[in-house]
Coordinates of C-alpha atoms in Angstrom, one line a residue:
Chain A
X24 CA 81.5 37.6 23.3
X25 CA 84.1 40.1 25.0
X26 CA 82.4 42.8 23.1
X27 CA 79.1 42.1 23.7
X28 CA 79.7 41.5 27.2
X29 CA 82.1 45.3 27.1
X30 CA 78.6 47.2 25.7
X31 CA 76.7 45.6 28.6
X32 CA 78.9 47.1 31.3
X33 CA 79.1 50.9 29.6
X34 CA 75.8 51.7 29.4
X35 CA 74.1 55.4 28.7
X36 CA 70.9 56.2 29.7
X37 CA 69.5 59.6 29.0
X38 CA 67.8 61.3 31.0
X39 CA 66.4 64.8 29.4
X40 CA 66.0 65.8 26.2
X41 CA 64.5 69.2 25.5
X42 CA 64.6 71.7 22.3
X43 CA 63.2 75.3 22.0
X44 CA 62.9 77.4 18.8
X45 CA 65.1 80.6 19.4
X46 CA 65.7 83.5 16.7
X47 CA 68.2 86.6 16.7
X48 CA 66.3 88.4 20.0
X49 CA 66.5 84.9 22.5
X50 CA 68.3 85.3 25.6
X51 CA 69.6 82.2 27.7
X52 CA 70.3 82.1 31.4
X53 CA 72.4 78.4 33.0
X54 CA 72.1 78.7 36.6
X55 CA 74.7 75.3 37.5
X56 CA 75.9 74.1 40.7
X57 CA 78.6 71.4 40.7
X58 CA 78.8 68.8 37.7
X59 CA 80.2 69.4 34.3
X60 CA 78.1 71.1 31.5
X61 CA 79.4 71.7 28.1
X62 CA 78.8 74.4 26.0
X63 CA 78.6 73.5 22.0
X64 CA 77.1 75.6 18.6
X65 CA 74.2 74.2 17.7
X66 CA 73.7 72.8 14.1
X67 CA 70.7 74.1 13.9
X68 CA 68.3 77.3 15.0
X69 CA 67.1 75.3 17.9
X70 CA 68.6 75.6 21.4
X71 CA 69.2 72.0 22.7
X72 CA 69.1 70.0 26.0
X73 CA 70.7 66.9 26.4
X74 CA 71.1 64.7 29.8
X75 CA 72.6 61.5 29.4
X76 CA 74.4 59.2 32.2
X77 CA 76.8 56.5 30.6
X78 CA 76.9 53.9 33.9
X79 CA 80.3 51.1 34.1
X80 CA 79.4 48.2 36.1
X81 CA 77.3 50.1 38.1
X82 CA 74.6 48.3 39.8
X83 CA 71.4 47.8 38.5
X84 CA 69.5 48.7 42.2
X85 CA 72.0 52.0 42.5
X86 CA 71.2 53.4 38.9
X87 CA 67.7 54.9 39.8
X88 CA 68.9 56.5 42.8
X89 CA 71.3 58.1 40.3
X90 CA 68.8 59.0 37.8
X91 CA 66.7 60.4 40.6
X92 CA 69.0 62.6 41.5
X93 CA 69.4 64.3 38.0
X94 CA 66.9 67.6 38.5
X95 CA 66.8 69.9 35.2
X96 CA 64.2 72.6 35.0
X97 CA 63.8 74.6 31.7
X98 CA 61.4 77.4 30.8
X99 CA 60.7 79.8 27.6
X100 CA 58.8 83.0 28.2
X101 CA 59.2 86.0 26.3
X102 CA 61.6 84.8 24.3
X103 CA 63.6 84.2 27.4
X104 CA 65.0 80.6 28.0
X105 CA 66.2 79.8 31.7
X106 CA 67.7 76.8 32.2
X107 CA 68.3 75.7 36.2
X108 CA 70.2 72.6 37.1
X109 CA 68.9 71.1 40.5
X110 CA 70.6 67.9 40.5
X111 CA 71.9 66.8 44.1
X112 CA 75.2 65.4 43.4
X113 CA 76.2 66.7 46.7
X114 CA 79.7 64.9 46.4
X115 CA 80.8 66.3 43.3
X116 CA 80.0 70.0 44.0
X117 CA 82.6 69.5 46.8
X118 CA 85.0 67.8 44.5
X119 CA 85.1 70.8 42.4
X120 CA 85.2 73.6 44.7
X121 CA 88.8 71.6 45.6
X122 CA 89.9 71.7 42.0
X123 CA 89.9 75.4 41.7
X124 CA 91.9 75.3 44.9
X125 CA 94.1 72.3 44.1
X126 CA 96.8 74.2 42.4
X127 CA 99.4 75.3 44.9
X128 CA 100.9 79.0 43.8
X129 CA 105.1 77.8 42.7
X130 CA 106.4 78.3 46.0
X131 CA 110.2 78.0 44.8
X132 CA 112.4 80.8 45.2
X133 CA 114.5 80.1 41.9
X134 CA 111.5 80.3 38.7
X135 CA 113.0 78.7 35.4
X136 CA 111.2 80.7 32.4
X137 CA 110.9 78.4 29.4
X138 CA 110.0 80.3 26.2
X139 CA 107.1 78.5 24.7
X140 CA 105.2 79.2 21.3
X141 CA 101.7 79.7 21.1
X142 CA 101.4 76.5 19.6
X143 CA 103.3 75.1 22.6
X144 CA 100.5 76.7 25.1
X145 CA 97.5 75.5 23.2
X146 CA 99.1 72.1 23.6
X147 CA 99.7 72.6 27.1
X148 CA 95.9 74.1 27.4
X149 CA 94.4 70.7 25.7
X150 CA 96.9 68.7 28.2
X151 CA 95.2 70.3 30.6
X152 CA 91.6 70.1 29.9
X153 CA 91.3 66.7 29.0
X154 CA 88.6 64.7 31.2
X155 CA 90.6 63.4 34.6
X156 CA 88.8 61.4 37.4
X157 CA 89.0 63.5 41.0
X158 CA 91.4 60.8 41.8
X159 CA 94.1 61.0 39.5
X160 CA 93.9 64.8 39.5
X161 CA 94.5 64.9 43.5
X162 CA 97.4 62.2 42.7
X163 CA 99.1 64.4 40.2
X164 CA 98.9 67.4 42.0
X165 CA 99.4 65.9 45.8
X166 CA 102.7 67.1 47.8
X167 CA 102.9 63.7 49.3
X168 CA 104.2 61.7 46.6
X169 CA 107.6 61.5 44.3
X170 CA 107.0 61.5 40.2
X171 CA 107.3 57.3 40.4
X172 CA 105.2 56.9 43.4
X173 CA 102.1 59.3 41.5
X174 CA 102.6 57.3 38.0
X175 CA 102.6 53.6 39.9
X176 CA 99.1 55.1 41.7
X177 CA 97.8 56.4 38.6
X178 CA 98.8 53.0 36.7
X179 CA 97.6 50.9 39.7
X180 CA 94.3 52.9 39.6
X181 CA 93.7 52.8 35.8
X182 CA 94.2 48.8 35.4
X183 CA 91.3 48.2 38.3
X184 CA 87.9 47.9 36.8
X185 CA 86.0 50.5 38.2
X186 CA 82.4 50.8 38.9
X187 CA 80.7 54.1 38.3
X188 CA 78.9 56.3 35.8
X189 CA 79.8 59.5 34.1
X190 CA 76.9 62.7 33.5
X191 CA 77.1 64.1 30.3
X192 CA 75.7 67.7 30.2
X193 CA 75.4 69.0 26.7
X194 CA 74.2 72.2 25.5
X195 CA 73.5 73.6 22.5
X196 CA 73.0 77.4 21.8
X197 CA 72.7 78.5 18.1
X198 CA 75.2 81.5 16.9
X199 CA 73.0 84.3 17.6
X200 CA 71.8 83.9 21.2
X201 CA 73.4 85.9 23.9
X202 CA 74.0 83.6 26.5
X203 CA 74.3 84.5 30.7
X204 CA 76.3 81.4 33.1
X205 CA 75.7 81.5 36.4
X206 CA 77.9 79.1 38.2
X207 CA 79.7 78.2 41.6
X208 CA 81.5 74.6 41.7
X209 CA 81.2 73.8 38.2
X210 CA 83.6 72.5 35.2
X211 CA 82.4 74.8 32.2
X212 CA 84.0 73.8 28.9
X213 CA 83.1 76.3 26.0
X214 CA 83.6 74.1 23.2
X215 CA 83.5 75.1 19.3
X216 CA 84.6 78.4 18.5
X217 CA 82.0 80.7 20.0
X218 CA 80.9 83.3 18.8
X219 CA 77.8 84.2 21.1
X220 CA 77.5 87.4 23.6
X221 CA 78.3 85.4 26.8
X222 CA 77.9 86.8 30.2
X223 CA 79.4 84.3 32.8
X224 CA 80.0 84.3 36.4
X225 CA 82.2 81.6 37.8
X226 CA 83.2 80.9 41.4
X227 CA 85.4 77.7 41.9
X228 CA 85.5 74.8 39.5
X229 CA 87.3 74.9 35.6
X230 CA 86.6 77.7 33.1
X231 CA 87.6 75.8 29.7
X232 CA 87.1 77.7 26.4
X233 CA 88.6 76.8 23.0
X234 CA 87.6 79.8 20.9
X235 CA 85.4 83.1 22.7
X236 CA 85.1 85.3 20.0
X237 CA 82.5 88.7 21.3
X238 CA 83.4 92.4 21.5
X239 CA 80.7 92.5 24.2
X240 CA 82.1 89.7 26.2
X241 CA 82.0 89.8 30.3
X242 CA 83.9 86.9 31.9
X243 CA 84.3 87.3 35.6
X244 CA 85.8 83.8 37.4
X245 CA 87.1 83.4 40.6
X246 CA 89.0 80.5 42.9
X247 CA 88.8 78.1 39.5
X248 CA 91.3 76.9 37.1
X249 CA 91.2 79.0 33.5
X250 CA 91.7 77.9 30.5
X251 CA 91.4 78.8 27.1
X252 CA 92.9 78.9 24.0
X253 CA 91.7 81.9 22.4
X254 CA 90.0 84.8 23.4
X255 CA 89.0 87.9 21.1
X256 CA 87.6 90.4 22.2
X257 CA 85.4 91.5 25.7
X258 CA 86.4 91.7 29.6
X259 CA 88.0 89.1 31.3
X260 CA 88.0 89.5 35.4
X261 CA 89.9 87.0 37.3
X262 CA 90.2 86.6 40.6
X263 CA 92.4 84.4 42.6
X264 CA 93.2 82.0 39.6
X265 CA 96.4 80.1 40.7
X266 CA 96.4 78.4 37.3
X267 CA 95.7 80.5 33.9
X268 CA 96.6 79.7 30.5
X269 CA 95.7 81.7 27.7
X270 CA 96.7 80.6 24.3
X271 CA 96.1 84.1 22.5
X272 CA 94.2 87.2 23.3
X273 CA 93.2 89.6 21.1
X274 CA 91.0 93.3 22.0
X275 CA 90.7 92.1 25.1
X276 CA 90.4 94.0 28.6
X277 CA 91.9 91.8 31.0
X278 CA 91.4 93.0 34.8
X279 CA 93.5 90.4 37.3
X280 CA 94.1 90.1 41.1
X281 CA 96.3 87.7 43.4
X282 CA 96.3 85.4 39.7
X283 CA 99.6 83.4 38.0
X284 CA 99.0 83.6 34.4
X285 CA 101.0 82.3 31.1
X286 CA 99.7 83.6 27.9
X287 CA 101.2 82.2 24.5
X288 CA 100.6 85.6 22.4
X289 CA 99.5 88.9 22.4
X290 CA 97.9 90.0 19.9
X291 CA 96.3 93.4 19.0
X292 CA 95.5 96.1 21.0
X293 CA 94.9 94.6 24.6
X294 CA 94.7 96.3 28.3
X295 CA 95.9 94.6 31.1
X296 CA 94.8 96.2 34.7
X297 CA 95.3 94.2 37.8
X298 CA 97.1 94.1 41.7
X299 CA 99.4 91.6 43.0
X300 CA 99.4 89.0 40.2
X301 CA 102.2 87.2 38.3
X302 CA 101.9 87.8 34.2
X303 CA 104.2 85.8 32.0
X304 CA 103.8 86.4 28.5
X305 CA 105.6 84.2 25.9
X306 CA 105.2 86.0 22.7
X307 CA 103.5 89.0 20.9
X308 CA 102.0 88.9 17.6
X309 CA 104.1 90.6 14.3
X310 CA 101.2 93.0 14.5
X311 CA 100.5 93.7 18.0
X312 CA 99.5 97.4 17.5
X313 CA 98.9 98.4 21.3
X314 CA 99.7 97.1 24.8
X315 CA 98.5 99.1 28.3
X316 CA 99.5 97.7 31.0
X317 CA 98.6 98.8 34.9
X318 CA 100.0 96.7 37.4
X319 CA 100.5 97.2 41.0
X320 CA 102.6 95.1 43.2
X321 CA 102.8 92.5 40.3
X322 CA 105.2 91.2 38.6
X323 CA 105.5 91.2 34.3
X324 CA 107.7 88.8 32.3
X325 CA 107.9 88.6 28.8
X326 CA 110.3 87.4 26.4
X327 CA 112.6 90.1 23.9
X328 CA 110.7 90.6 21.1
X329 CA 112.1 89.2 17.9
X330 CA 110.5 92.3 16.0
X331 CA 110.7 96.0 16.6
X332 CA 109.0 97.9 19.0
X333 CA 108.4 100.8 21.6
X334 CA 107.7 100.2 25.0
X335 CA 107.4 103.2 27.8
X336 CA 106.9 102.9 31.5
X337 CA 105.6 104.8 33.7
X338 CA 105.1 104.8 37.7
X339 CA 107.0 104.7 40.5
X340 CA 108.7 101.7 43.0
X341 CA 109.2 99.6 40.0
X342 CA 112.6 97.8 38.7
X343 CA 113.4 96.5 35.0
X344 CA 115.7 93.1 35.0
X345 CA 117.0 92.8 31.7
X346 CA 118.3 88.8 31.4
X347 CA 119.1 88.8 34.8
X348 CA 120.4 92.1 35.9
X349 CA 118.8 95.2 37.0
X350 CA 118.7 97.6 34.5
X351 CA 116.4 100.6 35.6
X352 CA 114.8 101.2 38.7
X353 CA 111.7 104.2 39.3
X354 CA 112.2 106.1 42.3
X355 CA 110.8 104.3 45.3
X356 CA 110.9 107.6 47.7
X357 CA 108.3 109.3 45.6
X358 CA 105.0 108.3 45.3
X359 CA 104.4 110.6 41.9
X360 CA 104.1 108.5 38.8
X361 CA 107.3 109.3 36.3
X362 CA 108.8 107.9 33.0
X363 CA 111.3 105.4 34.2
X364 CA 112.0 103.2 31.1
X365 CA 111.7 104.0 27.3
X366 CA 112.8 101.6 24.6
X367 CA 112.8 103.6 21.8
X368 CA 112.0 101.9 18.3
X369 CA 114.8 101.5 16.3
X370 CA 113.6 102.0 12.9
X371 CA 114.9 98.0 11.7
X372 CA 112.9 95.4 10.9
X373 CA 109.3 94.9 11.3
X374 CA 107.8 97.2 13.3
X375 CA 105.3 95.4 15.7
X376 CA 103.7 97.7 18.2
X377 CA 103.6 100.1 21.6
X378 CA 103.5 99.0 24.9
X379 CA 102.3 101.5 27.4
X380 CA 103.3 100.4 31.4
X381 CA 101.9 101.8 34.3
X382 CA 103.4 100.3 37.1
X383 CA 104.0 100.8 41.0
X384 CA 105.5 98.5 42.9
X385 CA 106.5 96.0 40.5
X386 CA 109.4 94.1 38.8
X387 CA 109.5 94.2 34.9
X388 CA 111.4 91.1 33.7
X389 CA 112.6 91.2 29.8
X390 CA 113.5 87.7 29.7
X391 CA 116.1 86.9 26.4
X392 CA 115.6 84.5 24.3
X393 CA 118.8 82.7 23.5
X394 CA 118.7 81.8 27.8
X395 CA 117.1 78.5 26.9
X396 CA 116.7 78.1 30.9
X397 CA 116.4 81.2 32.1
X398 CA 116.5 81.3 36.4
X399 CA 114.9 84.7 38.2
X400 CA 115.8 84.6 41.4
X401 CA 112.1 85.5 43.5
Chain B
X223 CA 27.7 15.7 117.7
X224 CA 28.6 14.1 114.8
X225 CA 26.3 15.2 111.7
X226 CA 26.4 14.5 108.2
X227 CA 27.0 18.2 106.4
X228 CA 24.7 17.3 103.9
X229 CA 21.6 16.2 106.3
X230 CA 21.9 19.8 107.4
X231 CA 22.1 21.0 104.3
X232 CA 18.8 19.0 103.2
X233 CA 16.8 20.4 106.5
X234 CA 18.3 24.5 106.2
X235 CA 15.9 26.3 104.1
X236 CA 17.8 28.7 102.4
X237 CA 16.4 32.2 102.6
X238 CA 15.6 33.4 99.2
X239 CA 16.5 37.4 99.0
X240 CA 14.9 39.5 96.4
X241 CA 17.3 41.2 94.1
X242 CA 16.5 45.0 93.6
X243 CA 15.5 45.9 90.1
X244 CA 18.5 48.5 89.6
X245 CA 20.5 45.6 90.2
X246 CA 21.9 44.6 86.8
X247 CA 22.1 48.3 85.6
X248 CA 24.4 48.9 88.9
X249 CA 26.1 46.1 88.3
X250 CA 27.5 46.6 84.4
X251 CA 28.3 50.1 86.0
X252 CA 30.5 49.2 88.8
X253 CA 31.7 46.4 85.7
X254 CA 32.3 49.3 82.9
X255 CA 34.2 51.2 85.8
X256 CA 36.4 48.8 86.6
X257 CA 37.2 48.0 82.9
X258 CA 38.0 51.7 82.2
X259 CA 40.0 51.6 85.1
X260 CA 42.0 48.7 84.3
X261 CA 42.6 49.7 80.6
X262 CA 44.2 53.1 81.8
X263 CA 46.2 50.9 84.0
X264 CA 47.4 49.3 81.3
X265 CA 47.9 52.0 78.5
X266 CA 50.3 53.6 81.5
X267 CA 51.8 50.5 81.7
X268 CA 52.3 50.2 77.8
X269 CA 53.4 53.6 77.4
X270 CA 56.2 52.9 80.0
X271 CA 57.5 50.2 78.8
X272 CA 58.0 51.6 75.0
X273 CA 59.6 54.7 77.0
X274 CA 62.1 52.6 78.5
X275 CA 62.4 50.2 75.8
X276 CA 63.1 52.6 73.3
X277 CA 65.2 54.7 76.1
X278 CA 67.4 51.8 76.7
X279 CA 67.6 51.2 73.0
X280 CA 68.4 55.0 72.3
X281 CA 71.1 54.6 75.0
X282 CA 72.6 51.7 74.1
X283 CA 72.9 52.7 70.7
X284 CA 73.7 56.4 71.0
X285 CA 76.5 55.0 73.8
X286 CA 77.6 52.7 71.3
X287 CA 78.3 55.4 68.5
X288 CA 79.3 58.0 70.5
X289 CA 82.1 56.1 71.7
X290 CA 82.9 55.2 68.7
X291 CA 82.2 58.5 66.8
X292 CA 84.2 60.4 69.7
X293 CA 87.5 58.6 69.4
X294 CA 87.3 59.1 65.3
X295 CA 85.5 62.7 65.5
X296 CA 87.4 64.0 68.7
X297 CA 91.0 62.7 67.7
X298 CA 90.0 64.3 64.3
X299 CA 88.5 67.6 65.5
X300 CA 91.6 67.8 67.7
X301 CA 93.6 67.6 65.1
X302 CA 92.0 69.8 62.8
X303 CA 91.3 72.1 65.1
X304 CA 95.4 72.4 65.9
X305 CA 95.9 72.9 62.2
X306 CA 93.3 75.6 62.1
X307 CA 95.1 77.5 65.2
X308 CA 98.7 76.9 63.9
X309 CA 97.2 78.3 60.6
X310 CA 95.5 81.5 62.0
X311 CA 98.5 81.9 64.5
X312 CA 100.6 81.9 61.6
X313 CA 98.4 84.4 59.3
X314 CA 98.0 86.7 62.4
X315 CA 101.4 87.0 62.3
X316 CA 102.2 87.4 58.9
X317 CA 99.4 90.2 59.3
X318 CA 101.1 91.8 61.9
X319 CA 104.3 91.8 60.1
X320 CA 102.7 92.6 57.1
X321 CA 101.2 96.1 58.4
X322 CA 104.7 97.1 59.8
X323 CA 106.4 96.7 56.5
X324 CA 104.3 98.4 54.7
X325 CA 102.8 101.7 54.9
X326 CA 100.6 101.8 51.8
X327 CA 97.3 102.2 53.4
X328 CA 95.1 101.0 50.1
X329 CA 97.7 97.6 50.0
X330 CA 96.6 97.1 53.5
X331 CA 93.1 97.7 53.2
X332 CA 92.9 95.1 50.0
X333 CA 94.0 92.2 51.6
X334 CA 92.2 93.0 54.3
X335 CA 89.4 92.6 52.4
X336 CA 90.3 89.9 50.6
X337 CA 91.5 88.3 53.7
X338 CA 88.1 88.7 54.6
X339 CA 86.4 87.0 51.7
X340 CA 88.4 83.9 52.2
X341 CA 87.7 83.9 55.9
X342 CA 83.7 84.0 54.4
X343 CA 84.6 81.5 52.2
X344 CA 86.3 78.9 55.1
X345 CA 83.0 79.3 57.0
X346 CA 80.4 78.0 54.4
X347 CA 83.0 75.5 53.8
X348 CA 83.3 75.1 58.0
X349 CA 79.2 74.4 57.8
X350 CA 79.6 71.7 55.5
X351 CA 82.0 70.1 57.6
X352 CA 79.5 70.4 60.1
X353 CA 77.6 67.9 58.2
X354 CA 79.7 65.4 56.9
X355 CA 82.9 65.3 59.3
X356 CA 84.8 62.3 57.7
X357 CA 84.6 63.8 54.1
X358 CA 88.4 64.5 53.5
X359 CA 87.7 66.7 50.7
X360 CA 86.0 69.2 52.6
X361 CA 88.8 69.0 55.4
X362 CA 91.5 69.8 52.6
X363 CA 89.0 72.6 51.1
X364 CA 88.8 74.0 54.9
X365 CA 93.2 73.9 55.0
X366 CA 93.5 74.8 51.9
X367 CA 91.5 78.0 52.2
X368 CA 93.7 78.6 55.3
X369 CA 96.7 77.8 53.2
X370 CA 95.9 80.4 50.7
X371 CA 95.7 83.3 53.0
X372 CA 99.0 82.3 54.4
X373 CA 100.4 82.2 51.3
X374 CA 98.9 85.8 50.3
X375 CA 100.5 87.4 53.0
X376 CA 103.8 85.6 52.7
X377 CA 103.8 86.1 48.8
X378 CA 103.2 90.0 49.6
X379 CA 105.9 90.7 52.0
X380 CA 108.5 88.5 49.7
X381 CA 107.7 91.5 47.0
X382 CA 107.8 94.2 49.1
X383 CA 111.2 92.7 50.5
X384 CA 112.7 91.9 47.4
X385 CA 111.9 95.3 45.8
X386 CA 113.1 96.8 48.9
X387 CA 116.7 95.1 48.3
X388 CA 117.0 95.2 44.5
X389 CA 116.4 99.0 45.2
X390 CA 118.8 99.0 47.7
X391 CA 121.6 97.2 45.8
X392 CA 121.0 99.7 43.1
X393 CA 121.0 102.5 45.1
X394 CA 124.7 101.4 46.4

């Protein structure tokens, strides 16, 4: 009876359904505005459109004004499929332009560095993608409220029975397709590990990936949240991203401003360019081959290397805290770029890699690894 | 003297006046006339008094919300409107502090420009305040944005401080 009576109250409805036959030459264009759409393989050639809404105890009268809003419009010519989302959920575009924003930059003078693992990251990542209403999300991340005042609110909120529904935008490209997003206000999650040409331009909202695996990649987002837990190969260009967490990059060409970032591992032969942003990078790969970084007015932490390696800076204004002291600082009177730090490689162990820095106006910070809390006073 | 009014009625014999023929014609005239007359009368009078029934309604009603709208709206505008000064009070003079610490002309001209952006940014969010004044997301969207150029400027000049006195102390 309880069951029967649960099925009743969650209750899906879908609302388009659409197919079309692609081959190795189809193109794809998303143009989104506000809402959630998720980005999957497809298990066959075909590239699939699917619109469902699952409704809880919503009422019968409201559902159709619900399902009237829900506007999709699809068309394939010349091979070209363009997809344009016109639904008027006029409430959640707004919602979403907040998330990006929601994040306040860590404020606090005294920054504790935590070594994490890659592993540790990812986890982190998948923590922070999971599906969270507006609500709880605003409570976890409001100023307002002490740790036992957010988790009775959350607990308080999660016991009511709600009344709502939930839209579930799926779609499906098959491997081959190169793929463009167009987006402002929208939670993107890139699910599967994909390996499609994508070309994607985000402004506010949630970039979620799980695996982006193109050489010809071009992901530009701005004002959003980023996540993802691998991405090999292409240009990344972030802009304004308070929140980033990269699990692992790999030939990647990473180009960042005004951005906090945490990435789990480097791996081989990455660029980093960028201006006033804050990098932390946990680990590097065994095998990490090459490592250019330009940075101005940024700051860089990573943690010593276990392996061996080479690392030589260049630039000018720029100080190197090794642990917590300074150890080198390049000239600040000149504005001529000059080798102010070399780490030779010491010929032991493993070798791992170069890193090549190009920095002005920035602080190096070589965290080490047995400082289990380590405190950087900023 | 005294006669019966209806003896004299019985001896008077009534002239009997021939009516001219255009009689009739003239008369549904002058009657169509007064008709059209009368119904203009009354359409004025109709269209009067749905004017000032529906002004009086309009009145009543716009009265009614306005009053109440302009306590909620005003004492809300107010106060939004005191954040959004404190705010650009505030980011003016981090600016302005901003430009005499630094003399790196290409530093200056980025924010600047990014400054700008957000500022572009706060007014498409200011429009759709404009429509929907009591949603609270879009007032945190509006102080938020204002937040985060505050927070550029300030994040800025504690680097250029900061390298400016780790430089220092290593220079000593």
């Amino acid at each position: 009876m309880f069951l029967s009576s649960a099925t009743l109250l969650a209750q899906k409805e879908n609302i388009y359904t659409k197919s079309f036959k692609t081959d190795k030459n189809t193109t794809a264009l998303l143009k989104l505005t506000g809402g959630t759409v998720e980005i999957e393989s497809s298990p066959d050639e075909n590239f699939h459109v699917e619109y469902s809404v699952e409704f809880d105890n919503y009422p019968k009268r409201k559902k159709k004004e619900v399902i009237e809003k829900v506007k999709i419009e699809t068309q394939m010519s010349d091979n070209h499929i363009t997809l344009i989302d016109k639904s008027k959920f006029y409430f959640n575009s707004r919602i979403y332009t907040l998330l990006g924003t929601l994040y306040k930059k860590d404020t606090t003078k005294v920054k504790n560095y935590n070594k994490k693992s890659k592993q540790d990251l990812i986890e982190q990542i998948k923590e922070s993608s999971a599906p969270i209403s507006f609500y709880e999300e605003m409570i976890k991340n409001s100023n307002r409220h002490s740790t036992k005042e957010k988790e009775e609110l959350i607990k308080k909120y999660k016991s009511r029975k709600k009344k709502g529904y939930n839209r579930i935008f799926i779609i499906k490209v098959p491997r081959n397709i190169e793929l463009t997003i167009d987006a402002k206000n929208t939670v993107i999650r890139l699910n599967n590990n994909l390996v499609n040409k994508l070309s994607v331009r985000l402004s506010g909202g949630k970039f979620i990936a799980k695996s982006l695996s193109n050489q010809s990649n071009v992901i530009k987002v701005k004002n959003a949240l980023f996540l993802a837990e691998n991405i090999n190969g292409g240009e990344l260009a972030l802009n304004n991203i308070k929140k980033g967490l990269i699990g692992s990059i790999n030939e990647a060409n990473l180009l960042a401003e005004f951005s906090n970032l945490e990435i789990g591992e480097i791996q081989k032969n990455n660029t980093f360019k960028g201006f006033s942003n804050d990098i932390l990078i946990h680990n590097f790969s065994a095998d990490f081959k090459q490592f250019d970084l330009f940075l101005e007015y940024s700051k860089i932490h990573f943690f010593k290397l276990i392996n061996d390696y080479e690392l030589k800076a260049i630039g000018y204004n720029t100080l190197v805290n090794i642990g917590n002291t300074v150890e080198k600082a390049a000239s600040s009177k000149s504005d001529k770029k000059e080798t102010f730090f070399v780490k030779e490689r010491s010929s032991e162990g493993l070798f791992s890699g170069i890193m090549n820095f190009d920095m002005t106006h920035g602080f190096i910070n070589i965290h080490l690894v047995h400082d289990k809390n380590i405190k950087v006073s900023h | 003297m005294k006669q019966n009014i209806r003896n004299l009625f019985k001896q008077e014999v009534l002239q009997k006046k021939k009516l001219p023929d255009s009689h009739r014609e003239g008369f549904l005239e002058k009657l169509t006339a007064s008709k059209k007359k009368r119904k203009r009368i009354t359409m004025l009078y109709k269209y009067a008094a749905i004017f000032s029934i529906l002004f009086s309604i309009g009145f009543v009603v716009t009265n009614l919300f306005s009053k109440e709208n302009n306590a909620t709206d005003t004492a809300l505008e107010i106060q939004l409107r005191e954040i959004e000064k404190t705010y650009l009070e505030n980011i003016d003079k981090e600016w302005q502090s901003f430009i005499v610490l630094t003399k790196d002309e290409k530093l200056i001209k980025r924010y600047e420009d990014k400054l700008g952006e957000l500022n572009e940014g706060y007014q498409e969010i200011s429009s759709q305040y404009k429509i929907d004044k009591n949603n609270m997301i879009v007032i945190e969207a509006l102080i938020e944005n204002l937040k985060t150029r505050l927070q550029l400027l300030q994040d800025i000049q504690q680097h250029i401080n900061l390298l400016n006195k780790e430089h220092e102390n290593t220079t000593i």
